[in-house]
Amino acid sequence: MSAAERVLEVEGLAFAYPDGHQALFGVDLRLHRGERVALLGPNGAGKTTLALHLNGILSGGAGQVRVAGLPVEKRTLKEVRRRVGLVFQDPDDQLFMPTVAEDVAFGPANLGVRGHDLEHRVHEALRRVGMEAHADRPPSHLSYGQRRRVAVATVLAMEPEVLVLDEPSSNLDPASRRELAEVLLSLDLTLLMVTHDLPYALELCPRALVLDGGVVVADGPTRDLLCDDALLRAHRLELPFGFDPVRAGR
Amino acid sequence: MGAGHTHALYRDGRSPLHRLPPQVKLVAALSFVLLVVATPRTQLWAFGVYLVLVLAVAAVGRVPLRTLRTGLLLETPFVLFAVLLPFLSRGAQVEVLGVSVSETGLLAAFNVLAKATLGTLTSMVLASTTSIRDLLKGLERLRVPRSLLAIAGFMVRYLDVVVGEMQRMRVARAARGYDPRSLLQARAVAASAGALFVRSYERGERVYLAMVSRGWTGAMPDLGTPAATAADWARGVVLPVAGAAVCTAAWVAAR
């Protein structure tokens, strides 16, 4: 596998918050172009902290992050943030502009896109998540599932190379969950999905990583990891009652 | 919750007033109100003419009288203050309905009341024919600093979210049997207010992270509001020009 095909590389990443709480203790991971990978782990494992490093929101600890070969550092932040699209857990945090279309335009406008190009990007991003009919509505008038899909569109409009989603299925009803899964599967993008929703990880991501205690403790095909009872138990991961990863989706 | 808060005043429509660019309406409304305020209070007739002008504009914008009447409730504190003036002021006394009140006080009360009413009606007409988003866009065209507009926009956007959180906390208090009957029991409300503040503060930080993640570097992007045409401005100046004529006439008559 050549270096060019590695879209995301994390090497020896360690990080402690200013209050002294150390969240990451040397994380290594590699994502290849077009891969869909689930980052699994219990609450407090450092998943969100890791996600915030991927576009340089957090930095300053040991180790390095490279996005399509470009190291994440101060002078590359703008390009890194274009390449890595981060979708936050609460869509109300992500959608802050008065209308859906203006919110989707926010990212590309910050990149200097204007006029027809901007309109085209907004329309295209909303089309990809099936929300083009709601372009002129205020985000507060949308359902939670619709807001989550718009949040994905706000990042798609920046034409990223990697999409990083923080708990994409949280608080969604089953129909919204399925709709979001359909949207995510239709995207031709490298995807890193931070979650503790194991069936969702299995449905969307052929490969999974387990993060616990600030290190990657397992990396492999999602189905294999979910079948490893001892591994799941050791890291506070649990399958929902009655869920059989061997038979699911086959 | 939801829709009610942000668009309580705005009424969707396609009237000529709705179609006028927001920056034109803002300038027209503000200059009209300034003219009203600058009119000498002794010229009572002038305020009658202003009222006719505002109601005519409201008719063009198809703003129902009911909406205007509801809006006047906003004025209540000023009315209370105005009612006190004739009793508190000194000087020549006049008899009104058998009660002796100050003449200057009466005039001052009328002055406050008339100007506040006209100002409120004008803003009501503006608010019922212009959405909040258009108002912000109009202000942007009028070169109001974008960071101020961003703050106003965030307020509009998050008002519903914060009010929603507040209501959920109120329901949660009530669900645990909280039924305050005296001020001594207000502690739970104060604690909730504190929790709400912390939650909102944390949300602010998360919103900031989301903005930075999408390449924000301190400047809000241009919303791309189209410029108003000369014809728009020509329509927009009708109200202020009429107001200026009344104001001038009132000053001439007052000399």
Short mmCIF file of C-alpha atoms in Angstrom, two decimals:
data_model
loop_
_atom_site.label_atom_id
_atom_site.label_comp_id
_atom_site.label_asym_id
_atom_site.label_seq_id
_atom_site.Cartn_x
_atom_site.Cartn_y
_atom_site.Cartn_z
CA MET A 1 0.00 0.00 0.00
CA SER A 2 1.64 3.28 -1.09
CA ALA A 3 1.72 6.36 1.13
CA ALA A 4 -0.55 8.27 -1.26
CA GLU A 5 -3.41 5.88 -0.65
CA ARG A 6 -3.23 6.41 3.09
CA VAL A 7 -5.76 9.15 3.63
CA LEU A 8 -5.34 9.34 7.36
CA GLU A 9 -2.34 8.37 9.43
CA VAL A 10 -2.06 8.74 13.19
CA GLU A 11 1.26 7.87 14.84
CA GLY A 12 1.97 7.71 18.54
CA LEU A 13 -0.64 10.32 19.37
CA ALA A 14 -0.77 11.22 23.06
CA PHE A 15 -2.69 14.05 24.62
CA ALA A 16 -3.45 15.39 28.09
CA TYR A 17 -6.04 18.08 28.77
CA PRO A 18 -4.83 21.26 30.51
CA ASP A 19 -6.40 20.00 33.76
CA GLY A 20 -3.94 17.08 33.68
CA HIS A 21 -6.41 14.42 32.59
CA GLN A 22 -4.61 12.30 30.02
CA ALA A 23 -7.00 11.06 27.33
CA LEU A 24 -4.70 9.51 24.72
CA PHE A 25 -1.63 7.37 25.37
CA GLY A 26 -0.06 6.77 21.96
CA VAL A 27 -2.69 6.03 19.34
CA ASP A 28 -1.68 4.53 15.99
CA LEU A 29 -4.10 4.11 13.12
CA ARG A 30 -4.17 4.19 9.34
CA LEU A 31 -7.09 4.66 6.99
CA HIS A 32 -6.86 3.92 3.29
CA ARG A 33 -8.79 5.73 0.63
CA GLY A 34 -12.42 4.66 0.41
CA GLU A 35 -12.35 2.63 3.63
CA ARG A 36 -15.23 2.80 6.09
CA VAL A 37 -13.93 2.24 9.60
CA ALA A 38 -15.72 2.23 12.94
CA LEU A 39 -13.92 3.54 16.01
CA LEU A 40 -15.47 1.66 18.91
CA GLY A 41 -15.01 2.21 22.57
CA PRO A 42 -16.84 2.81 25.84
CA ASN A 43 -17.65 6.29 27.16
CA GLY A 44 -14.50 8.06 28.24
CA ALA A 45 -12.21 5.95 26.03
CA GLY A 46 -10.88 9.06 24.28
CA LYS A 47 -12.86 8.66 21.04
CA THR A 48 -13.98 12.27 20.77
CA THR A 49 -10.57 13.54 21.85
CA LEU A 50 -9.03 11.53 19.03
CA ALA A 51 -11.61 12.84 16.54
CA LEU A 52 -10.80 16.43 17.53
CA HIS A 53 -7.14 15.78 16.70
CA LEU A 54 -7.89 14.65 13.19
CA ASN A 55 -8.58 18.19 11.97
CA GLY A 56 -6.24 19.95 14.37
CA ILE A 57 -8.81 21.32 16.84
CA LEU A 58 -6.77 19.71 19.58
CA SER A 59 -3.01 19.38 19.31
CA GLY A 60 0.09 19.92 21.34
CA GLY A 61 0.65 16.43 22.68
CA ALA A 62 3.12 13.86 21.35
CA GLY A 63 2.81 12.09 18.02
CA GLN A 64 1.62 13.10 14.59
CA VAL A 65 -1.46 13.13 12.38
CA ARG A 66 -1.16 13.19 8.58
CA VAL A 67 -4.06 13.75 6.20
CA ALA A 68 -3.31 12.48 2.68
CA GLY A 69 0.37 12.95 3.43
CA LEU A 70 -0.06 16.47 4.82
CA PRO A 71 1.05 16.77 8.46
CA VAL A 72 -1.47 18.50 10.74
CA GLU A 73 0.26 21.62 12.03
CA LYS A 74 -0.48 25.30 12.30
CA ARG A 75 0.35 26.27 8.72
CA THR A 76 -1.67 23.42 7.20
CA LEU A 77 -4.79 23.83 9.34
CA LYS A 78 -6.93 25.42 6.65
CA GLU A 79 -6.23 22.67 4.14
CA VAL A 80 -6.53 19.96 6.80
CA ARG A 81 -9.94 21.26 7.83
CA ARG A 82 -11.06 21.15 4.22
CA ARG A 83 -9.82 17.58 3.85
CA VAL A 84 -11.25 16.25 7.10
CA GLY A 85 -14.95 16.85 7.61
CA LEU A 86 -15.97 16.50 11.23
CA VAL A 87 -19.67 15.92 12.01
CA PHE A 88 -20.42 16.65 15.67
CA GLN A 89 -22.70 14.57 17.82
CA ASP A 90 -25.35 17.23 18.49
CA PRO A 91 -26.63 18.73 15.22
CA ASP A 92 -27.71 21.82 17.17
CA ASP A 93 -24.01 22.51 17.76
CA GLN A 94 -23.22 22.14 14.09
CA LEU A 95 -26.12 24.08 12.61
CA PHE A 96 -25.87 27.68 13.75
CA MET A 97 -26.87 29.73 10.72
CA PRO A 98 -30.44 31.02 10.18
CA THR A 99 -31.26 28.62 7.34
CA VAL A 100 -30.15 25.19 6.17
CA ALA A 101 -28.71 26.56 2.91
CA GLU A 102 -26.71 29.28 4.66
CA ASP A 103 -25.36 26.74 7.10
CA VAL A 104 -24.24 24.42 4.33
CA ALA A 105 -22.67 27.44 2.59
CA PHE A 106 -20.69 28.43 5.71
CA GLY A 107 -17.81 25.98 5.22
CA PRO A 108 -17.20 26.49 1.48
CA ALA A 109 -17.64 30.27 1.93
CA ASN A 110 -14.83 30.17 4.50
CA LEU A 111 -12.73 28.46 1.83
CA GLY A 112 -13.39 31.39 -0.49
CA VAL A 113 -16.04 29.78 -2.73
CA ARG A 114 -18.56 32.37 -3.94
CA GLY A 115 -21.49 32.90 -6.28
CA HIS A 116 -22.68 30.10 -8.55
CA ASP A 117 -19.99 27.68 -7.43
CA LEU A 118 -21.18 28.14 -3.86
CA GLU A 119 -24.85 27.64 -4.79
CA HIS A 120 -23.92 24.54 -6.74
CA ARG A 121 -21.97 23.08 -3.82
CA VAL A 122 -24.80 23.76 -1.39
CA HIS A 123 -27.38 22.21 -3.69
CA GLU A 124 -25.20 19.21 -4.41
CA ALA A 125 -24.42 18.58 -0.73
CA LEU A 126 -28.09 18.79 0.22
CA ARG A 127 -29.04 16.50 -2.68
CA ARG A 128 -26.58 13.87 -1.47
CA VAL A 129 -28.30 13.71 1.91
CA GLY A 130 -31.80 14.04 0.45
CA MET A 131 -32.52 17.40 2.05
CA GLU A 132 -32.61 19.72 -0.99
CA ALA A 133 -36.32 20.46 -0.44
CA HIS A 134 -35.54 22.01 2.95
CA ALA A 135 -32.81 24.43 1.88
CA ASP A 136 -34.59 27.59 3.00
CA ARG A 137 -35.95 26.35 6.32
CA PRO A 138 -34.46 27.24 9.69
CA PRO A 139 -32.70 24.23 11.26
CA SER A 140 -34.94 24.47 14.32
CA HIS A 141 -37.94 23.51 12.16
CA LEU A 142 -36.42 20.18 11.13
CA SER A 143 -36.69 16.82 12.87
CA TYR A 144 -33.63 15.56 14.72
CA GLY A 145 -32.86 13.02 11.99
CA GLN A 146 -33.16 15.68 9.29
CA ARG A 147 -30.84 17.98 11.26
CA ARG A 148 -28.29 15.20 11.52
CA ARG A 149 -28.39 14.71 7.74
CA VAL A 150 -28.01 18.46 7.18
CA ALA A 151 -25.03 18.38 9.55
CA VAL A 152 -23.46 15.78 7.22
CA ALA A 153 -24.24 18.04 4.24
CA THR A 154 -22.50 21.03 5.88
CA VAL A 155 -19.31 18.99 5.80
CA LEU A 156 -19.86 17.40 2.37
CA ALA A 157 -20.09 20.90 0.87
CA MET A 158 -16.41 21.33 1.73
CA GLU A 159 -15.59 18.32 -0.48
CA PRO A 160 -13.57 16.52 2.18
CA GLU A 161 -11.45 13.43 1.69
CA VAL A 162 -12.33 11.91 5.04
CA LEU A 163 -15.63 12.14 6.86
CA VAL A 164 -15.37 11.76 10.63
CA LEU A 165 -18.69 11.23 12.42
CA ASP A 166 -19.06 11.45 16.19
CA GLU A 167 -21.83 9.10 17.39
CA PRO A 168 -23.92 9.50 14.21
CA SER A 169 -26.74 7.23 15.37
CA SER A 170 -27.27 8.74 18.82
CA ASN A 171 -30.83 9.91 19.59
CA LEU A 172 -32.17 8.79 16.21
CA ASP A 173 -35.36 6.80 15.85
CA PRO A 174 -35.04 3.58 13.80
CA ALA A 175 -36.30 5.17 10.55
CA SER A 176 -33.93 8.16 10.80
CA ARG A 177 -31.14 5.77 11.65
CA ARG A 178 -31.78 3.74 8.51
CA GLU A 179 -32.09 6.90 6.36
CA LEU A 180 -28.75 8.16 7.65
CA ALA A 181 -27.17 4.75 7.01
CA GLU A 182 -28.42 4.86 3.40
CA VAL A 183 -26.93 8.34 2.97
CA LEU A 184 -23.58 7.31 4.46
CA LEU A 185 -23.40 4.15 2.33
CA SER A 186 -24.11 6.17 -0.82
CA LEU A 187 -21.13 8.48 -0.25
CA ASP A 188 -17.94 7.61 -2.04
CA LEU A 189 -15.73 8.79 0.79
CA THR A 190 -13.33 7.54 3.41
CA LEU A 191 -15.34 7.30 6.59
CA LEU A 192 -14.37 7.12 10.24
CA MET A 193 -17.34 6.58 12.49
CA VAL A 194 -16.92 7.07 16.23
CA THR A 195 -19.58 5.06 18.01
CA HIS A 196 -20.56 2.55 20.65
CA ASP A 197 -23.55 1.47 18.57
CA LEU A 198 -22.16 -1.93 17.54
CA PRO A 199 -24.90 -3.06 15.10
CA TYR A 200 -24.60 0.28 13.29
CA ALA A 201 -20.83 -0.19 13.06
CA LEU A 202 -21.35 -3.65 11.59
CA GLU A 203 -23.92 -2.38 9.09
CA LEU A 204 -21.76 0.48 7.79
CA CYS A 205 -18.11 -0.37 8.40
CA PRO A 206 -16.29 -3.49 7.23
CA ARG A 207 -13.36 -2.62 9.52
CA ALA A 208 -13.33 -1.55 13.15
CA LEU A 209 -10.89 -0.31 15.75
CA VAL A 210 -11.40 -0.53 19.48
CA LEU A 211 -10.11 2.38 21.53
CA ASP A 212 -9.92 2.02 25.28
CA GLY A 213 -7.87 3.77 27.90
CA GLY A 214 -6.42 6.05 25.25
CA VAL A 215 -4.87 3.33 23.05
CA VAL A 216 -6.07 1.22 20.12
CA VAL A 217 -6.53 -2.23 21.59
CA ALA A 218 -7.95 -4.04 18.56
CA ASP A 219 -8.10 -3.56 14.80
CA GLY A 220 -9.79 -5.93 12.37
CA PRO A 221 -12.90 -6.88 10.43
CA THR A 222 -15.91 -5.55 12.37
CA ARG A 223 -17.69 -8.90 12.41
CA ASP A 224 -14.66 -10.68 13.87
CA LEU A 225 -14.30 -8.11 16.62
CA LEU A 226 -18.01 -8.27 17.49
CA CYS A 227 -17.80 -12.06 17.72
CA ASP A 228 -14.93 -11.83 20.20
CA ASP A 229 -16.84 -11.98 23.49
CA ALA A 230 -13.76 -11.66 25.67
CA LEU A 231 -12.60 -8.54 23.82
CA LEU A 232 -16.00 -6.87 24.07
CA ARG A 233 -16.32 -7.68 27.74
CA ALA A 234 -12.83 -6.42 28.53
CA HIS A 235 -13.64 -3.02 27.05
CA ARG A 236 -17.19 -2.43 28.25
CA LEU A 237 -18.70 -2.99 24.82
CA GLU A 238 -21.97 -4.88 24.65
CA LEU A 239 -24.16 -6.13 21.87
CA PRO A 240 -27.88 -5.37 22.18
CA PHE A 241 -30.04 -8.17 23.56
CA GLY A 242 -30.62 -10.86 20.94
CA PHE A 243 -28.21 -9.42 18.38
CA ASP A 244 -26.12 -12.05 16.63
CA PRO A 245 -23.22 -10.54 14.68
CA VAL A 246 -22.62 -13.79 12.80
CA ARG A 247 -26.03 -13.84 11.19
CA ALA A 248 -26.75 -10.09 11.01
CA GLY A 249 -26.85 -8.77 7.44
CA ARG A 250 -26.05 -12.09 5.85
CA MET B 1 -41.98 25.26 21.42
CA GLY B 2 -40.20 25.72 18.11
CA ALA B 3 -41.46 28.12 15.53
CA GLY B 4 -43.38 30.46 17.77
CA HIS B 5 -40.49 32.36 19.25
CA THR B 6 -38.49 33.36 16.23
CA HIS B 7 -41.33 34.35 13.96
CA ALA B 8 -43.96 35.52 16.40
CA LEU B 9 -44.40 38.83 14.58
CA TYR B 10 -43.63 37.92 10.99
CA ARG B 11 -46.57 37.18 8.69
CA ASP B 12 -45.74 35.53 5.42
CA GLY B 13 -47.09 37.34 2.40
CA ARG B 14 -46.47 38.70 -1.06
CA SER B 15 -47.49 42.32 -0.60
CA PRO B 16 -45.41 45.12 -2.19
CA LEU B 17 -44.09 45.80 1.31
CA HIS B 18 -42.93 42.20 1.73
CA ARG B 19 -41.10 42.39 -1.58
CA LEU B 20 -39.24 45.61 -0.77
CA PRO B 21 -35.57 44.87 0.08
CA PRO B 22 -35.04 44.80 3.87
CA GLN B 23 -32.36 47.50 3.88
CA VAL B 24 -34.83 49.94 2.26
CA LYS B 25 -37.50 49.11 4.83
CA LEU B 26 -35.06 49.48 7.72
CA VAL B 27 -33.90 52.92 6.56
CA ALA B 28 -37.48 54.04 5.91
CA ALA B 29 -38.75 52.86 9.30
CA LEU B 30 -35.83 54.32 11.25
CA SER B 31 -35.98 57.72 9.55
CA PHE B 32 -39.74 57.88 9.95
CA VAL B 33 -39.47 57.17 13.68
CA LEU B 34 -36.74 59.81 14.05
CA LEU B 35 -38.98 62.36 12.29
CA VAL B 36 -41.86 61.50 14.61
CA VAL B 37 -39.64 61.98 17.64
CA ALA B 38 -38.37 65.31 16.28
CA THR B 39 -41.91 66.72 15.88
CA PRO B 40 -42.89 69.45 18.40
CA ARG B 41 -45.34 68.02 20.88
CA THR B 42 -47.67 71.00 20.80
CA GLN B 43 -48.76 70.22 17.24
CA LEU B 44 -51.28 67.52 18.04
CA TRP B 45 -52.61 67.29 14.47
CA ALA B 46 -49.19 66.17 13.17
CA PHE B 47 -49.43 62.95 15.17
CA GLY B 48 -52.85 62.26 13.67
CA VAL B 49 -51.34 62.55 10.19
CA TYR B 50 -48.46 60.24 11.19
CA LEU B 51 -50.96 57.68 12.41
CA VAL B 52 -52.80 57.80 9.09
CA LEU B 53 -49.45 57.36 7.27
CA VAL B 54 -48.45 54.31 9.34
CA LEU B 55 -51.87 52.71 8.95
CA ALA B 56 -51.74 53.32 5.20
CA VAL B 57 -48.35 51.56 5.00
CA ALA B 58 -49.73 48.73 7.15
CA ALA B 59 -52.63 48.42 4.69
CA VAL B 60 -50.16 48.18 1.78
CA GLY B 61 -48.35 45.40 3.67
CA ARG B 62 -51.72 43.71 4.48
CA VAL B 63 -50.85 43.72 8.16
CA PRO B 64 -54.06 42.93 10.07
CA LEU B 65 -55.13 45.47 12.69
CA ARG B 66 -55.22 42.62 15.20
CA THR B 67 -51.46 42.15 14.84
CA LEU B 68 -50.84 45.84 15.40
CA ARG B 69 -53.08 45.83 18.45
CA THR B 70 -51.19 42.87 19.96
CA GLY B 71 -47.94 44.69 19.31
CA LEU B 72 -49.09 47.68 21.29
CA LEU B 73 -48.95 45.53 24.43
CA LEU B 74 -45.18 45.99 24.22
CA GLU B 75 -45.80 49.62 24.96
CA THR B 76 -47.50 49.04 28.31
CA PRO B 77 -44.56 50.14 30.54
CA PHE B 78 -44.39 53.48 28.73
CA VAL B 79 -48.12 53.95 29.11
CA LEU B 80 -47.88 53.42 32.87
CA PHE B 81 -45.11 55.99 33.07
CA ALA B 82 -47.07 58.45 30.89
CA VAL B 83 -50.21 58.13 33.03
CA LEU B 84 -48.24 59.24 36.10
CA LEU B 85 -46.79 62.36 34.45
CA PRO B 86 -49.85 64.69 34.71
CA PHE B 87 -50.03 63.98 38.43
CA LEU B 88 -46.34 64.34 39.18
CA SER B 89 -45.53 67.44 37.12
CA ARG B 90 -45.76 70.98 38.46
CA GLY B 91 -46.93 74.21 36.79
CA ALA B 92 -50.29 75.47 35.54
CA GLN B 93 -53.14 73.16 36.52
CA VAL B 94 -56.09 72.19 34.36
CA GLU B 95 -59.28 70.30 35.25
CA VAL B 96 -59.74 66.98 33.47
CA LEU B 97 -62.90 65.05 34.41
CA GLY B 98 -63.00 66.97 37.67
CA VAL B 99 -59.39 66.12 38.60
CA SER B 100 -56.80 68.87 38.72
CA VAL B 101 -53.69 67.88 36.77
CA SER B 102 -50.58 69.66 35.48
CA GLU B 103 -50.93 71.07 31.97
CA THR B 104 -47.27 70.50 31.04
CA GLY B 105 -47.56 67.03 32.57
CA LEU B 106 -50.55 66.29 30.38
CA LEU B 107 -48.68 67.44 27.30
CA ALA B 108 -45.61 65.42 28.30
CA ALA B 109 -47.81 62.36 28.79
CA PHE B 110 -49.36 62.84 25.36
CA ASN B 111 -45.89 63.32 23.89
CA VAL B 112 -44.56 60.07 25.36
CA LEU B 113 -47.68 58.15 24.49
CA ALA B 114 -48.04 59.41 20.91
CA LYS B 115 -44.39 58.97 20.01
CA ALA B 116 -44.11 55.55 21.64
CA THR B 117 -47.29 54.36 19.93
CA LEU B 118 -46.18 55.55 16.51
CA GLY B 119 -42.73 54.05 17.03
CA THR B 120 -44.20 50.72 18.12
CA LEU B 121 -46.65 50.65 15.20
CA THR B 122 -43.85 51.39 12.73
CA SER B 123 -41.67 48.58 14.10
CA MET B 124 -44.68 46.26 14.10
CA VAL B 125 -45.28 46.94 10.42
CA LEU B 126 -41.59 46.35 9.70
CA ALA B 127 -41.50 43.15 11.78
CA SER B 128 -44.69 41.71 10.28
CA THR B 129 -43.49 42.17 6.71
CA THR B 130 -39.78 41.28 7.13
CA SER B 131 -38.44 37.98 8.46
CA ILE B 132 -35.66 38.10 11.03
CA ARG B 133 -33.27 36.61 8.52
CA ASP B 134 -34.09 39.38 6.02
CA LEU B 135 -33.64 41.98 8.75
CA LEU B 136 -30.15 40.65 9.39
CA LYS B 137 -29.40 40.67 5.68
CA GLY B 138 -30.67 44.24 5.41
CA LEU B 139 -28.45 45.29 8.31
CA GLU B 140 -25.52 43.63 6.57
CA ARG B 141 -26.16 45.72 3.45
CA LEU B 142 -26.26 48.77 5.70
CA ARG B 143 -22.70 47.91 6.80
CA VAL B 144 -23.50 46.85 10.35
CA PRO B 145 -20.36 44.92 11.49
CA ARG B 146 -20.72 41.25 10.67
CA SER B 147 -19.69 40.07 14.10
CA LEU B 148 -22.64 41.96 15.62
CA LEU B 149 -24.95 40.37 13.07
CA ALA B 150 -23.47 36.97 13.83
CA ILE B 151 -24.26 37.48 17.53
CA ALA B 152 -27.82 38.51 16.68
CA GLY B 153 -28.13 35.53 14.36
CA PHE B 154 -26.89 33.13 17.04
CA MET B 155 -29.39 34.59 19.47
CA VAL B 156 -32.22 33.97 17.04
CA ARG B 157 -30.95 30.49 16.24
CA TYR B 158 -30.40 29.35 19.83
CA LEU B 159 -33.33 31.06 21.53
CA ASP B 160 -35.55 28.08 20.73
CA VAL B 161 -32.88 25.62 21.86
CA VAL B 162 -32.33 27.38 25.20
CA VAL B 163 -36.06 27.94 25.79
CA GLY B 164 -36.59 24.25 25.02
CA GLU B 165 -33.98 23.27 27.59
CA MET B 166 -35.53 25.63 30.10
CA GLN B 167 -38.96 24.11 29.58
CA ARG B 168 -37.62 20.57 29.93
CA MET B 169 -36.00 21.57 33.21
CA ARG B 170 -39.25 23.12 34.40
CA VAL B 171 -41.17 19.96 33.50
CA ALA B 172 -38.52 17.87 35.27
CA ARG B 173 -38.89 19.99 38.41
CA ALA B 174 -42.67 19.76 38.31
CA ALA B 175 -42.46 16.01 37.72
CA ARG B 176 -40.63 15.66 41.02
CA GLY B 177 -43.35 17.48 42.87
CA TYR B 178 -41.90 20.96 42.79
CA ASP B 179 -44.70 23.45 43.27
CA PRO B 180 -43.30 26.74 44.55
CA ARG B 181 -45.64 28.74 46.76
CA SER B 182 -43.21 31.12 48.40
CA LEU B 183 -40.00 32.92 47.57
CA LEU B 184 -38.15 30.61 49.98
CA GLN B 185 -38.73 27.79 47.53
CA ALA B 186 -37.09 29.69 44.67
CA ARG B 187 -33.76 27.99 45.31
CA ALA B 188 -34.50 25.19 42.83
CA VAL B 189 -35.32 27.75 40.14
CA ALA B 190 -32.05 29.57 40.82
CA ALA B 191 -30.14 26.28 40.62
CA SER B 192 -31.85 25.51 37.31
CA ALA B 193 -30.93 28.94 35.99
CA GLY B 194 -27.31 28.26 36.91
CA ALA B 195 -27.40 24.87 35.23
CA LEU B 196 -28.96 26.45 32.15
CA PHE B 197 -26.19 29.04 32.04
CA VAL B 198 -23.48 26.38 32.26
CA ARG B 199 -25.17 24.26 29.60
CA SER B 200 -25.51 27.23 27.27
CA TYR B 201 -21.90 28.20 27.87
CA GLU B 202 -20.75 24.67 27.03
CA ARG B 203 -22.92 24.67 23.94
CA GLY B 204 -21.29 27.94 22.92
CA GLU B 205 -17.90 26.25 23.13
CA ARG B 206 -19.08 23.29 21.05
CA VAL B 207 -20.58 25.59 18.42
CA TYR B 208 -17.25 27.41 18.30
CA LEU B 209 -15.42 24.11 17.69
CA ALA B 210 -17.89 23.25 14.93
CA MET B 211 -17.25 26.64 13.33
CA VAL B 212 -13.49 26.29 13.52
CA SER B 213 -13.77 22.79 12.04
CA ARG B 214 -15.38 24.29 8.99
CA GLY B 215 -12.58 26.75 8.39
CA TRP B 216 -13.90 29.74 10.32
CA THR B 217 -11.09 32.19 11.05
CA GLY B 218 -12.94 35.08 12.66
CA ALA B 219 -14.97 36.60 9.83
CA MET B 220 -18.50 35.53 9.02
CA PRO B 221 -19.00 34.87 5.31
CA ASP B 222 -21.00 37.35 3.25
CA LEU B 223 -24.65 36.32 3.10
CA GLY B 224 -24.80 37.63 -0.45
CA THR B 225 -27.78 39.97 -0.17
CA PRO B 226 -28.66 41.60 -3.47
CA ALA B 227 -28.40 45.39 -3.67
CA ALA B 228 -31.62 47.41 -3.72
CA THR B 229 -32.49 49.06 -7.03
CA ALA B 230 -33.21 52.77 -7.50
CA ALA B 231 -36.88 51.88 -7.93
CA ASP B 232 -36.86 50.11 -4.54
CA TRP B 233 -35.36 53.14 -2.87
CA ALA B 234 -37.89 55.38 -4.66
CA ARG B 235 -40.72 53.33 -3.14
CA GLY B 236 -38.92 53.22 0.20
CA VAL B 237 -38.57 56.98 0.62
CA VAL B 238 -42.31 57.65 0.25
CA LEU B 239 -42.97 57.21 3.98
CA PRO B 240 -39.97 59.23 5.27
CA VAL B 241 -40.61 62.02 2.73
CA ALA B 242 -44.25 62.27 3.78
CA GLY B 243 -43.08 62.23 7.42
CA ALA B 244 -40.53 64.95 6.71
CA ALA B 245 -43.25 67.12 5.16
CA VAL B 246 -45.45 66.71 8.25
CA CYS B 247 -42.53 67.38 10.59
CA THR B 248 -41.51 70.53 8.72
CA ALA B 249 -45.09 71.79 8.65
CA ALA B 250 -45.38 71.15 12.40
CA TRP B 251 -42.22 73.15 13.12
CA VAL B 252 -43.41 76.02 10.93
CA ALA B 253 -46.80 76.02 12.69
CA ALA B 254 -45.17 75.90 16.13
CA ARG B 255 -43.19 79.10 15.61
#
